């Protein structure tokens, strides 16, 4: 059987919360950095998060449309 766990002190809970929040923020920042490296217009950096998302969404839409057109063109050539 497991021994009963001791409850965390308020300070331990607070420290755990701070670490979790820092980890979450780091993951979000790294995700935005990765996205900026993928989208040509964002490589220079310095954009707000909303601008990054808007630009990335627009770029992705254009990319998908371009792929659709190329697939259609390829189909016509066959």
Coordinates of N, CA and C in Angstrom, one line a residue:
X1 N 0.8 -1.2 0.0 CA 0.0 0.0 0.0 C 0.9 1.3 0.0
X2 N 0.3 2.3 -0.6 CA 1.0 3.5 -0.7 C 0.9 4.3 0.7
X3 N 1.9 4.9 1.0 CA 1.9 5.8 2.2 C 1.1 7.0 1.9
X4 N 0.3 7.5 2.8 CA -0.5 8.7 2.6 C 0.4 9.9 2.2
X5 N 0.0 10.6 1.2 CA 0.8 11.8 0.8 C 0.6 13.0 1.7
X6 N 1.6 13.7 1.9 CA 1.5 14.9 2.7 C 0.9 16.0 1.7
X7 N 0.1 16.9 2.3 CA -0.5 18.0 1.5 C 0.6 19.0 1.3
X8 N 0.5 19.7 0.1 CA 1.5 20.7 -0.2 C 1.2 22.0 0.7
X9 N 2.3 22.7 1.0 CA 2.1 24.0 1.7 C 1.6 25.0 0.6
X10 N 1.1 26.1 1.1 CA 0.6 27.1 0.2 C 1.8 27.6 -0.7
X11 N 2.9 27.7 -0.1 CA 4.1 28.2 -0.9 C 4.5 27.2 -2.0
X12 N 4.4 25.9 -1.6 CA 4.7 24.9 -2.7 C 3.6 24.9 -3.8
X13 N 2.4 25.1 -3.4 CA 1.3 25.2 -4.4 C 1.6 26.4 -5.3
X14 N 1.9 27.5 -4.7 CA 2.2 28.7 -5.4 C 3.4 28.5 -6.4
X15 N 4.5 27.9 -5.9 CA 5.6 27.7 -6.7 C 5.3 26.7 -7.9
X16 N 4.5 25.7 -7.6 CA 4.1 24.8 -8.7 C 3.3 25.5 -9.8
X17 N 2.4 26.4 -9.3 CA 1.6 27.2 -10.2 C 2.4 28.1 -11.1
X18 N 3.4 28.7 -10.5 CA 4.3 29.6 -11.2 C 5.1 28.9 -12.2
X19 N 5.6 27.7 -11.9 CA 6.4 26.9 -12.8 C 5.5 26.4 -14.0
X20 N 4.3 26.0 -13.7 CA 3.3 25.6 -14.7 C 3.0 26.7 -15.7
X21 N 2.8 27.9 -15.1 CA 2.5 29.0 -16.0 C 3.7 29.4 -16.8
X22 N 4.9 29.4 -16.3 CA 6.1 29.7 -17.0 C 6.2 28.7 -18.2
X23 N 6.0 27.4 -17.9 CA 6.1 26.4 -18.9 C 5.1 26.6 -20.0
X24 N 3.9 27.0 -19.7 CA 2.8 27.2 -20.6 C 3.2 28.4 -21.5
X25 N 3.7 29.5 -20.9 CA 4.0 30.7 -21.7 C 5.2 30.4 -22.6
X26 N 6.2 29.6 -22.2 CA 7.3 29.2 -23.0 C 6.8 28.4 -24.2
X27 N 5.9 27.5 -24.0 CA 5.4 26.7 -25.1 C 4.7 27.5 -26.1
X28 N 3.9 28.5 -25.6 CA 3.2 29.4 -26.5 C 4.2 30.2 -27.3
X29 N 5.2 30.8 -26.7 CA 6.2 31.6 -27.3 C 6.9 30.8 -28.4
X30 N 7.3 29.5 -28.0 CA 8.0 28.7 -29.0 C 7.1 28.4 -30.2
X31 N 5.8 28.2 -29.9 CA 4.9 27.9 -31.0 C 4.8 29.1 -32.0
X32 N 4.7 30.3 -31.4 CA 4.7 31.5 -32.3 C 6.0 31.7 -33.0
X33 N 7.1 31.4 -32.4 CA 8.4 31.5 -33.0 C 8.5 30.5 -34.2
X34 N 8.0 29.3 -34.0 CA 8.0 28.3 -35.1 C 7.1 28.7 -36.2
X35 N 6.0 29.3 -35.9 CA 5.0 29.8 -36.9 C 5.7 30.9 -37.7
X36 N 6.4 31.8 -37.0 CA 7.0 32.9 -37.7 C 8.1 32.5 -38.7
X37 N 8.8 31.4 -38.3 CA 9.8 30.8 -39.1 C 9.3 30.1 -40.4
X38 N 8.0 29.7 -40.3 CA 7.4 29.0 -41.4 C 6.8 30.0 -42.5
X39 N 6.3 31.1 -42.0 CA 5.6 32.0 -42.9 C 6.6 33.1 -43.4
X40 N 6.8 33.1 -44.7 CA 7.8 34.1 -45.2 C 7.7 35.5 -44.8
X41 N 6.5 36.1 -44.7 CA 6.3 37.5 -44.3 C 6.6 37.7 -42.9
X42 N 6.7 36.7 -42.1 CA 6.9 36.8 -40.6 C 8.3 36.6 -40.2
X43 N 9.2 36.2 -41.1 CA 10.6 35.8 -40.7 C 11.3 36.9 -40.0
X44 N 11.0 38.1 -40.4 CA 11.8 39.3 -39.8 C 11.4 39.5 -38.3
X45 N 10.3 39.0 -37.9 CA 9.9 39.1 -36.5 C 9.3 40.5 -36.2
X46 N 9.0 40.7 -34.9 CA 8.5 41.9 -34.4 C 7.0 42.2 -34.6
X47 N 6.3 41.1 -34.8 CA 4.8 41.3 -35.0 C 4.1 40.9 -33.7
X48 N 2.9 41.5 -33.6 CA 2.1 41.1 -32.4 C 1.5 39.7 -32.7
X49 N 1.0 39.1 -31.6 CA 0.5 37.8 -31.8 C -0.7 37.7 -32.7
X50 N -1.6 38.8 -32.6 CA -2.7 38.8 -33.5 C -2.3 39.0 -35.0
X51 N -1.3 39.8 -35.2 CA -0.8 40.0 -36.6 C -0.1 38.7 -37.1
X52 N 0.6 37.9 -36.2 CA 1.1 36.6 -36.6 C 0.0 35.7 -37.0
X53 N -1.0 35.6 -36.2 CA -2.1 34.7 -36.5 C -2.8 35.1 -37.8
X54 N -3.1 36.3 -38.0 CA -3.8 36.8 -39.2 C -3.0 36.6 -40.4
X55 N -1.7 36.9 -40.4 CA -0.8 36.7 -41.5 C -0.6 35.3 -41.8
X56 N -0.4 34.5 -40.8 CA -0.3 33.0 -41.0 C -1.5 32.4 -41.6
X57 N -2.7 32.8 -41.2 CA -3.9 32.3 -41.7 C -4.1 32.7 -43.2
X58 N -3.8 33.9 -43.5 CA -3.8 34.4 -44.9 C -2.9 33.6 -45.8
X59 N -1.6 33.4 -45.3 CA -0.6 32.7 -46.0 C -1.0 31.3 -46.3
X60 N -1.6 30.6 -45.3 CA -2.0 29.3 -45.4 C -3.2 29.1 -46.4
X61 N -4.1 30.1 -46.3 CA -5.2 30.0 -47.3 C -4.7 30.2 -48.7
X62 N -3.8 31.1 -48.9 CA -3.2 31.3 -50.3 C -2.4 30.0 -50.7
X63 N -1.7 29.4 -49.8 CA -0.9 28.2 -50.1 C -1.9 27.0 -50.5
X64 N -3.0 26.9 -49.7 CA -3.9 25.8 -50.1 C -4.6 26.1 -51.4
X65 N -4.9 27.3 -51.7 CA -5.5 27.7 -53.0 C -4.6 27.4 -54.1
X66 N -3.3 27.8 -53.9 CA -2.3 27.5 -54.9 C -2.1 26.0 -55.2
X67 N -2.1 25.2 -54.1 CA -2.0 23.8 -54.2 C -3.2 23.2 -55.0
X68 N -4.4 23.7 -54.7 CA -5.6 23.3 -55.4 C -5.5 23.6 -56.9
X69 N -5.0 24.8 -57.2 CA -4.9 25.2 -58.6 C -3.9 24.3 -59.3
X70 N -2.8 24.0 -58.7 CA -1.7 23.2 -59.3 C -2.2 21.7 -59.5
X71 N -3.0 21.2 -58.5 CA -3.6 19.9 -58.7 C -4.5 19.8 -59.8
X72 N -5.3 20.9 -60.0 CA -6.3 21.0 -61.1 C -5.5 21.0 -62.4
X73 N -4.4 21.8 -62.5 CA -3.6 21.9 -63.7 C -3.0 20.6 -64.0
X74 N -2.5 19.9 -63.0 CA -1.8 18.6 -63.2 C -2.9 17.6 -63.8
X75 N -4.0 17.7 -63.2 CA -5.1 16.8 -63.7 C -5.4 17.0 -65.2
X76 N -5.4 18.3 -65.6 CA -5.7 18.6 -67.0 C -4.6 18.1 -67.9
X77 N -3.4 18.1 -67.4 CA -2.2 17.7 -68.2 C -2.2 16.2 -68.5
X78 N -2.9 15.4 -67.6 CA -2.9 14.0 -67.7 C -3.8 13.5 -68.7

